[in-house]
């Protein structure tokens, strides 16, 4: 955590192509997330949390075959998630919490089979929670609370949580008199009240 601000210099993406771990979290960087991150084909870790980034995620972000940890939480990012995200199959941690992402959660989320932690909390995702999340058999933690999701927590996700000793945290908007998501206390570990919609 420093107090760096402004936009990221474009030179960063031409003179440092070997960078593998980038952590610029806890600053005041602004503007859109640079497409130039896509030039860093050795990138394994990208932490840009707690900044002031805006706009959508550029598809170029997800070209590195070794990408394993992404933290974009606590920015002002928005729009739908690019399809290219679901090709980043080496991802183990994906934190998109506390942004303005919208649209449905793609069924392709099940392609990210190495994910251990998926945090989508505090966004504007809509529609049903895809049953393909039940394919993420490495999961330890899944948080889909404080969104605009509806329907039931898929049986496939509940079955996975029941059969995995490691999958201890499953959080959804399943509390209150008319919960947005239906999830039993044997499935969800925590039920939030969610947004007042």
PDB file of C-alpha atoms in Angstrom, residues 3-192:
ATOM      1  CA  UNK A   3      -0.231   6.380  -2.462  1.00  0.00           C
ATOM      2  CA  UNK A   4       0.690   6.074  -6.117  1.00  0.00           C
ATOM      3  CA  UNK A   5      -1.885   7.661  -8.377  1.00  0.00           C
ATOM      4  CA  UNK A   6      -2.577   8.476 -12.005  1.00  0.00           C
ATOM      5  CA  UNK A   7      -2.556   5.996 -14.860  1.00  0.00           C
ATOM      6  CA  UNK A   8      -0.058   3.178 -15.353  1.00  0.00           C
ATOM      7  CA  UNK A   9       2.828   4.028 -17.718  1.00  0.00           C
ATOM      8  CA  UNK A  10       2.700   2.227 -21.062  1.00  0.00           C
ATOM      9  CA  UNK A  11       6.465   1.570 -20.809  1.00  0.00           C
ATOM     10  CA  UNK A  12       5.712  -0.892 -18.048  1.00  0.00           C
ATOM     11  CA  UNK A  13       4.341  -3.259 -20.664  1.00  0.00           C
ATOM     12  CA  UNK A  14       7.203  -3.030 -23.158  1.00  0.00           C
ATOM     13  CA  UNK A  15      10.325  -2.882 -20.987  1.00  0.00           C
ATOM     14  CA  UNK A  16       9.331  -5.480 -18.391  1.00  0.00           C
ATOM     15  CA  UNK A  17       7.963  -8.360 -20.448  1.00  0.00           C
ATOM     16  CA  UNK A  18       9.340 -10.957 -18.020  1.00  0.00           C
ATOM     17  CA  UNK A  19       7.231  -9.780 -15.074  1.00  0.00           C
ATOM     18  CA  UNK A  20       5.431 -12.666 -13.371  1.00  0.00           C
ATOM     19  CA  UNK A  21       4.002 -11.155 -10.160  1.00  0.00           C
ATOM     20  CA  UNK A  22       2.399  -7.719 -10.182  1.00  0.00           C
ATOM     21  CA  UNK A  23       0.897  -6.257  -7.013  1.00  0.00           C
ATOM     22  CA  UNK A  24      -0.184  -2.623  -7.260  1.00  0.00           C
ATOM     23  CA  UNK A  25      -3.043  -2.965  -4.777  1.00  0.00           C
ATOM     24  CA  UNK A  26      -3.913  -0.262  -2.272  1.00  0.00           C
ATOM     25  CA  UNK A  27      -3.036   2.779  -4.324  1.00  0.00           C
ATOM     26  CA  UNK A  28      -5.021   5.394  -6.218  1.00  0.00           C
ATOM     27  CA  UNK A  29      -4.394   4.302  -9.798  1.00  0.00           C
ATOM     28  CA  UNK A  30      -7.211   5.274 -12.114  1.00  0.00           C
ATOM     29  CA  UNK A  31      -8.391   4.936 -15.691  1.00  0.00           C
ATOM     30  CA  UNK A  32      -9.131   1.677 -17.444  1.00  0.00           C
ATOM     31  CA  UNK A  33      -7.191  -1.541 -16.844  1.00  0.00           C
ATOM     32  CA  UNK A  34      -4.433  -1.430 -19.486  1.00  0.00           C
ATOM     33  CA  UNK A  35      -4.565  -3.901 -22.373  1.00  0.00           C
ATOM     34  CA  UNK A  36      -0.778  -3.944 -22.109  1.00  0.00           C
ATOM     35  CA  UNK A  37      -0.995  -6.505 -19.303  1.00  0.00           C
ATOM     36  CA  UNK A  38      -1.620  -8.943 -22.155  1.00  0.00           C
ATOM     37  CA  UNK A  39       1.999  -8.442 -23.296  1.00  0.00           C
ATOM     38  CA  UNK A  40       3.203 -10.011 -20.047  1.00  0.00           C
ATOM     39  CA  UNK A  41       2.955 -13.616 -21.162  1.00  0.00           C
ATOM     40  CA  UNK A  42       4.737 -14.921 -18.031  1.00  0.00           C
ATOM     41  CA  UNK A  43       2.295 -13.248 -15.648  1.00  0.00           C
ATOM     42  CA  UNK A  44       1.142 -15.521 -12.828  1.00  0.00           C
ATOM     43  CA  UNK A  45      -0.266 -13.044 -10.322  1.00  0.00           C
ATOM     44  CA  UNK A  46      -2.045  -9.729 -10.869  1.00  0.00           C
ATOM     45  CA  UNK A  47      -3.300  -7.797  -7.853  1.00  0.00           C
ATOM     46  CA  UNK A  48      -4.898  -4.419  -8.625  1.00  0.00           C
ATOM     47  CA  UNK A  49      -7.361  -4.320  -5.717  1.00  0.00           C
ATOM     48  CA  UNK A  50      -8.272  -1.139  -3.838  1.00  0.00           C
ATOM     49  CA  UNK A  51      -7.616   1.330  -6.629  1.00  0.00           C
ATOM     50  CA  UNK A  52      -9.856   3.499  -8.800  1.00  0.00           C
ATOM     51  CA  UNK A  53      -9.866   1.536 -12.042  1.00  0.00           C
ATOM     52  CA  UNK A  54     -12.985   1.920 -14.189  1.00  0.00           C
ATOM     53  CA  UNK A  55     -14.486   0.336 -17.293  1.00  0.00           C
ATOM     54  CA  UNK A  56     -14.550  -3.230 -18.510  1.00  0.00           C
ATOM     55  CA  UNK A  57     -11.899  -5.952 -18.276  1.00  0.00           C
ATOM     56  CA  UNK A  58      -9.854  -6.136 -21.491  1.00  0.00           C
ATOM     57  CA  UNK A  59      -9.812  -9.638 -23.034  1.00  0.00           C
ATOM     58  CA  UNK A  60      -6.027  -9.329 -23.403  1.00  0.00           C
ATOM     59  CA  UNK A  61      -5.636  -9.743 -19.639  1.00  0.00           C
ATOM     60  CA  UNK A  62      -6.133 -13.479 -19.848  1.00  0.00           C
ATOM     61  CA  UNK A  63      -3.538 -14.557 -22.437  1.00  0.00           C
ATOM     62  CA  UNK A  64      -0.875 -15.805 -20.018  1.00  0.00           C
ATOM     63  CA  UNK A  65      -1.048 -19.591 -19.798  1.00  0.00           C
ATOM     64  CA  UNK A  66       0.408 -19.496 -16.269  1.00  0.00           C
ATOM     65  CA  UNK A  67      -2.077 -16.984 -14.803  1.00  0.00           C
ATOM     66  CA  UNK A  68      -3.085 -18.314 -11.393  1.00  0.00           C
ATOM     67  CA  UNK A  69      -4.166 -15.426  -9.131  1.00  0.00           C
ATOM     68  CA  UNK A  70      -6.270 -12.366 -10.016  1.00  0.00           C
ATOM     69  CA  UNK A  71      -7.547  -9.812  -7.511  1.00  0.00           C
ATOM     70  CA  UNK A  72      -9.542  -6.925  -9.021  1.00  0.00           C
ATOM     71  CA  UNK A  73     -11.641  -6.234  -5.902  1.00  0.00           C
ATOM     72  CA  UNK A  74     -12.661  -2.779  -4.648  1.00  0.00           C
ATOM     73  CA  UNK A  75     -12.477  -0.813  -7.874  1.00  0.00           C
ATOM     74  CA  UNK A  76     -15.179   0.676 -10.112  1.00  0.00           C
ATOM     75  CA  UNK A  77     -14.993  -1.940 -12.865  1.00  0.00           C
ATOM     76  CA  UNK A  78     -18.168  -2.752 -14.765  1.00  0.00           C
ATOM     77  CA  UNK A  79     -19.751  -4.541 -17.704  1.00  0.00           C
ATOM     78  CA  UNK A  80     -19.939  -8.239 -18.403  1.00  0.00           C
ATOM     79  CA  UNK A  81     -16.993 -10.598 -17.998  1.00  0.00           C
ATOM     80  CA  UNK A  82     -15.135 -11.344 -21.257  1.00  0.00           C
ATOM     81  CA  UNK A  83     -15.299 -14.883 -22.656  1.00  0.00           C
ATOM     82  CA  UNK A  84     -11.496 -14.970 -22.666  1.00  0.00           C
ATOM     83  CA  UNK A  85     -11.570 -15.198 -18.872  1.00  0.00           C
ATOM     84  CA  UNK A  86     -12.874 -18.762 -19.116  1.00  0.00           C
ATOM     85  CA  UNK A  87      -9.843 -19.795 -21.170  1.00  0.00           C
ATOM     86  CA  UNK A  88      -7.533 -18.956 -18.242  1.00  0.00           C
ATOM     87  CA  UNK A  89      -7.805 -22.509 -16.964  1.00  0.00           C
ATOM     88  CA  UNK A  90      -4.778 -22.286 -14.650  1.00  0.00           C
ATOM     89  CA  UNK A  91      -6.575 -19.735 -12.440  1.00  0.00           C
ATOM     90  CA  UNK A  92      -6.717 -20.731  -8.783  1.00  0.00           C
ATOM     91  CA  UNK A  93      -7.937 -17.490  -7.187  1.00  0.00           C
ATOM     92  CA  UNK A  94     -10.366 -15.020  -8.778  1.00  0.00           C
ATOM     93  CA  UNK A  95     -11.578 -12.054  -6.703  1.00  0.00           C
ATOM     94  CA  UNK A  96     -13.923  -9.634  -8.500  1.00  0.00           C
ATOM     95  CA  UNK A  97     -15.720  -8.438  -5.366  1.00  0.00           C
ATOM     96  CA  UNK A  98     -16.908  -4.875  -4.723  1.00  0.00           C
ATOM     97  CA  UNK A  99     -17.180  -3.662  -8.297  1.00  0.00           C
ATOM     98  CA  UNK A 100     -20.089  -3.007 -10.674  1.00  0.00           C
ATOM     99  CA  UNK A 101     -19.878  -6.116 -12.870  1.00  0.00           C
ATOM    100  CA  UNK A 102     -23.208  -7.074 -14.408  1.00  0.00           C
ATOM    101  CA  UNK A 103     -24.934  -9.604 -16.633  1.00  0.00           C
ATOM    102  CA  UNK A 104     -25.368 -13.316 -16.056  1.00  0.00           C
ATOM    103  CA  UNK A 105     -22.618 -15.533 -14.667  1.00  0.00           C
ATOM    104  CA  UNK A 106     -21.574 -17.615 -17.675  1.00  0.00           C
ATOM    105  CA  UNK A 107     -21.988 -21.375 -17.637  1.00  0.00           C
ATOM    106  CA  UNK A 108     -18.361 -21.387 -18.853  1.00  0.00           C
ATOM    107  CA  UNK A 109     -17.325 -20.650 -15.247  1.00  0.00           C
ATOM    108  CA  UNK A 110     -17.183 -24.447 -14.917  1.00  0.00           C
ATOM    109  CA  UNK A 111     -14.188 -24.477 -17.294  1.00  0.00           C
ATOM    110  CA  UNK A 112     -11.996 -22.947 -14.547  1.00  0.00           C
ATOM    111  CA  UNK A 113     -11.518 -26.324 -12.898  1.00  0.00           C
ATOM    112  CA  UNK A 114      -8.458 -25.332 -10.833  1.00  0.00           C
ATOM    113  CA  UNK A 115     -10.267 -22.541  -8.952  1.00  0.00           C
ATOM    114  CA  UNK A 116      -9.984 -22.771  -5.176  1.00  0.00           C
ATOM    115  CA  UNK A 117     -11.411 -19.327  -4.336  1.00  0.00           C
ATOM    116  CA  UNK A 118     -14.080 -17.453  -6.300  1.00  0.00           C
ATOM    117  CA  UNK A 119     -15.358 -14.164  -4.891  1.00  0.00           C
ATOM    118  CA  UNK A 120     -18.107 -12.354  -6.845  1.00  0.00           C
ATOM    119  CA  UNK A 121     -19.550 -10.530  -3.800  1.00  0.00           C
ATOM    120  CA  UNK A 122     -21.016  -7.023  -4.114  1.00  0.00           C
ATOM    121  CA  UNK A 123     -21.591  -6.666  -7.837  1.00  0.00           C
ATOM    122  CA  UNK A 124     -24.677  -6.590 -10.056  1.00  0.00           C
ATOM    123  CA  UNK A 125     -24.709 -10.091 -11.510  1.00  0.00           C
ATOM    124  CA  UNK A 126     -28.218 -11.226 -12.476  1.00  0.00           C
ATOM    125  CA  UNK A 127     -30.068 -14.441 -13.213  1.00  0.00           C
ATOM    126  CA  UNK A 128     -29.468 -17.944 -11.960  1.00  0.00           C
ATOM    127  CA  UNK A 129     -26.321 -19.344 -10.385  1.00  0.00           C
ATOM    128  CA  UNK A 130     -25.015 -21.746 -13.053  1.00  0.00           C
ATOM    129  CA  UNK A 131     -25.031 -25.440 -12.204  1.00  0.00           C
ATOM    130  CA  UNK A 132     -21.591 -25.718 -13.869  1.00  0.00           C
ATOM    131  CA  UNK A 133     -20.113 -24.214 -10.691  1.00  0.00           C
ATOM    132  CA  UNK A 134     -20.523 -27.740  -9.384  1.00  0.00           C
ATOM    133  CA  UNK A 135     -17.637 -28.753 -11.679  1.00  0.00           C
ATOM    134  CA  UNK A 136     -15.197 -26.654  -9.640  1.00  0.00           C
ATOM    135  CA  UNK A 137     -14.119 -29.538  -7.449  1.00  0.00           C
ATOM    136  CA  UNK A 138     -11.057 -27.742  -6.039  1.00  0.00           C
ATOM    137  CA  UNK A 139     -13.188 -25.013  -4.416  1.00  0.00           C
ATOM    138  CA  UNK A 140     -12.530 -23.938  -0.848  1.00  0.00           C
ATOM    139  CA  UNK A 141     -14.542 -20.720  -0.919  1.00  0.00           C
ATOM    140  CA  UNK A 142     -17.375 -19.358  -3.107  1.00  0.00           C
ATOM    141  CA  UNK A 143     -19.117 -16.030  -2.394  1.00  0.00           C
ATOM    142  CA  UNK A 144     -21.955 -14.858  -4.663  1.00  0.00           C
ATOM    143  CA  UNK A 145     -23.674 -12.626  -2.085  1.00  0.00           C
ATOM    144  CA  UNK A 146     -24.861  -9.057  -2.568  1.00  0.00           C
ATOM    145  CA  UNK A 147     -25.738  -9.470  -6.237  1.00  0.00           C
ATOM    146  CA  UNK A 148     -29.046  -9.562  -8.099  1.00  0.00           C
ATOM    147  CA  UNK A 149     -29.053 -13.345  -8.498  1.00  0.00           C
ATOM    148  CA  UNK A 150     -32.196 -15.420  -8.082  1.00  0.00           C
ATOM    149  CA  UNK A 151     -33.455 -18.994  -7.947  1.00  0.00           C
ATOM    150  CA  UNK A 152     -31.991 -21.968  -6.154  1.00  0.00           C
ATOM    151  CA  UNK A 153     -28.421 -22.726  -5.260  1.00  0.00           C
ATOM    152  CA  UNK A 154     -27.810 -25.517  -7.802  1.00  0.00           C
ATOM    153  CA  UNK A 155     -27.915 -29.089  -6.495  1.00  0.00           C
ATOM    154  CA  UNK A 156     -24.537 -29.649  -8.173  1.00  0.00           C
ATOM    155  CA  UNK A 157     -22.940 -26.959  -5.982  1.00  0.00           C
ATOM    156  CA  UNK A 158     -24.586 -28.282  -2.820  1.00  0.00           C
ATOM    157  CA  UNK A 159     -23.484 -31.831  -3.682  1.00  0.00           C
ATOM    158  CA  UNK A 160     -19.924 -30.626  -4.183  1.00  0.00           C
ATOM    159  CA  UNK A 161     -19.936 -28.859  -0.821  1.00  0.00           C
ATOM    160  CA  UNK A 162     -21.342 -31.976   0.839  1.00  0.00           C
ATOM    161  CA  UNK A 163     -18.695 -34.253  -0.658  1.00  0.00           C
ATOM    162  CA  UNK A 164     -15.638 -32.004  -0.230  1.00  0.00           C
ATOM    163  CA  UNK A 165     -13.994 -31.543   3.163  1.00  0.00           C
ATOM    164  CA  UNK A 166     -12.120 -28.504   1.810  1.00  0.00           C
ATOM    165  CA  UNK A 167     -15.147 -26.576   0.485  1.00  0.00           C
ATOM    166  CA  UNK A 168     -16.041 -24.841   3.755  1.00  0.00           C
ATOM    167  CA  UNK A 169     -17.317 -21.421   2.664  1.00  0.00           C
ATOM    168  CA  UNK A 170     -20.395 -20.917   0.477  1.00  0.00           C
ATOM    169  CA  UNK A 171     -22.071 -17.508   0.829  1.00  0.00           C
ATOM    170  CA  UNK A 172     -25.264 -16.362  -0.912  1.00  0.00           C
ATOM    171  CA  UNK A 173     -28.222 -13.999  -0.469  1.00  0.00           C
ATOM    172  CA  UNK A 174     -30.388 -16.609   1.230  1.00  0.00           C
ATOM    173  CA  UNK A 175     -31.461 -14.785   4.402  1.00  0.00           C
ATOM    174  CA  UNK A 176     -34.614 -12.833   5.230  1.00  0.00           C
ATOM    175  CA  UNK A 177     -38.335 -13.402   4.735  1.00  0.00           C
ATOM    176  CA  UNK A 178     -38.093 -13.517   0.938  1.00  0.00           C
ATOM    177  CA  UNK A 179     -34.511 -14.463   0.077  1.00  0.00           C
ATOM    178  CA  UNK A 180     -33.248 -13.880  -3.450  1.00  0.00           C
ATOM    179  CA  UNK A 181     -31.493 -17.254  -3.518  1.00  0.00           C
ATOM    180  CA  UNK A 182     -32.895 -20.415  -1.978  1.00  0.00           C
ATOM    181  CA  UNK A 183     -30.172 -22.329  -0.162  1.00  0.00           C
ATOM    182  CA  UNK A 184     -30.462 -24.646   2.811  1.00  0.00           C
ATOM    183  CA  UNK A 185     -28.240 -24.211   5.845  1.00  0.00           C
ATOM    184  CA  UNK A 186     -26.727 -27.615   5.110  1.00  0.00           C
ATOM    185  CA  UNK A 187     -25.525 -26.205   1.784  1.00  0.00           C
ATOM    186  CA  UNK A 188     -24.715 -22.523   2.342  1.00  0.00           C
ATOM    187  CA  UNK A 189     -22.354 -21.770   5.222  1.00  0.00           C
ATOM    188  CA  UNK A 190     -23.504 -18.134   5.431  1.00  0.00           C
ATOM    189  CA  UNK A 191     -26.749 -16.514   4.296  1.00  0.00           C
ATOM    190  CA  UNK A 192     -26.657 -12.765   3.717  1.00  0.00           C
TER     191      UNK A 192
END
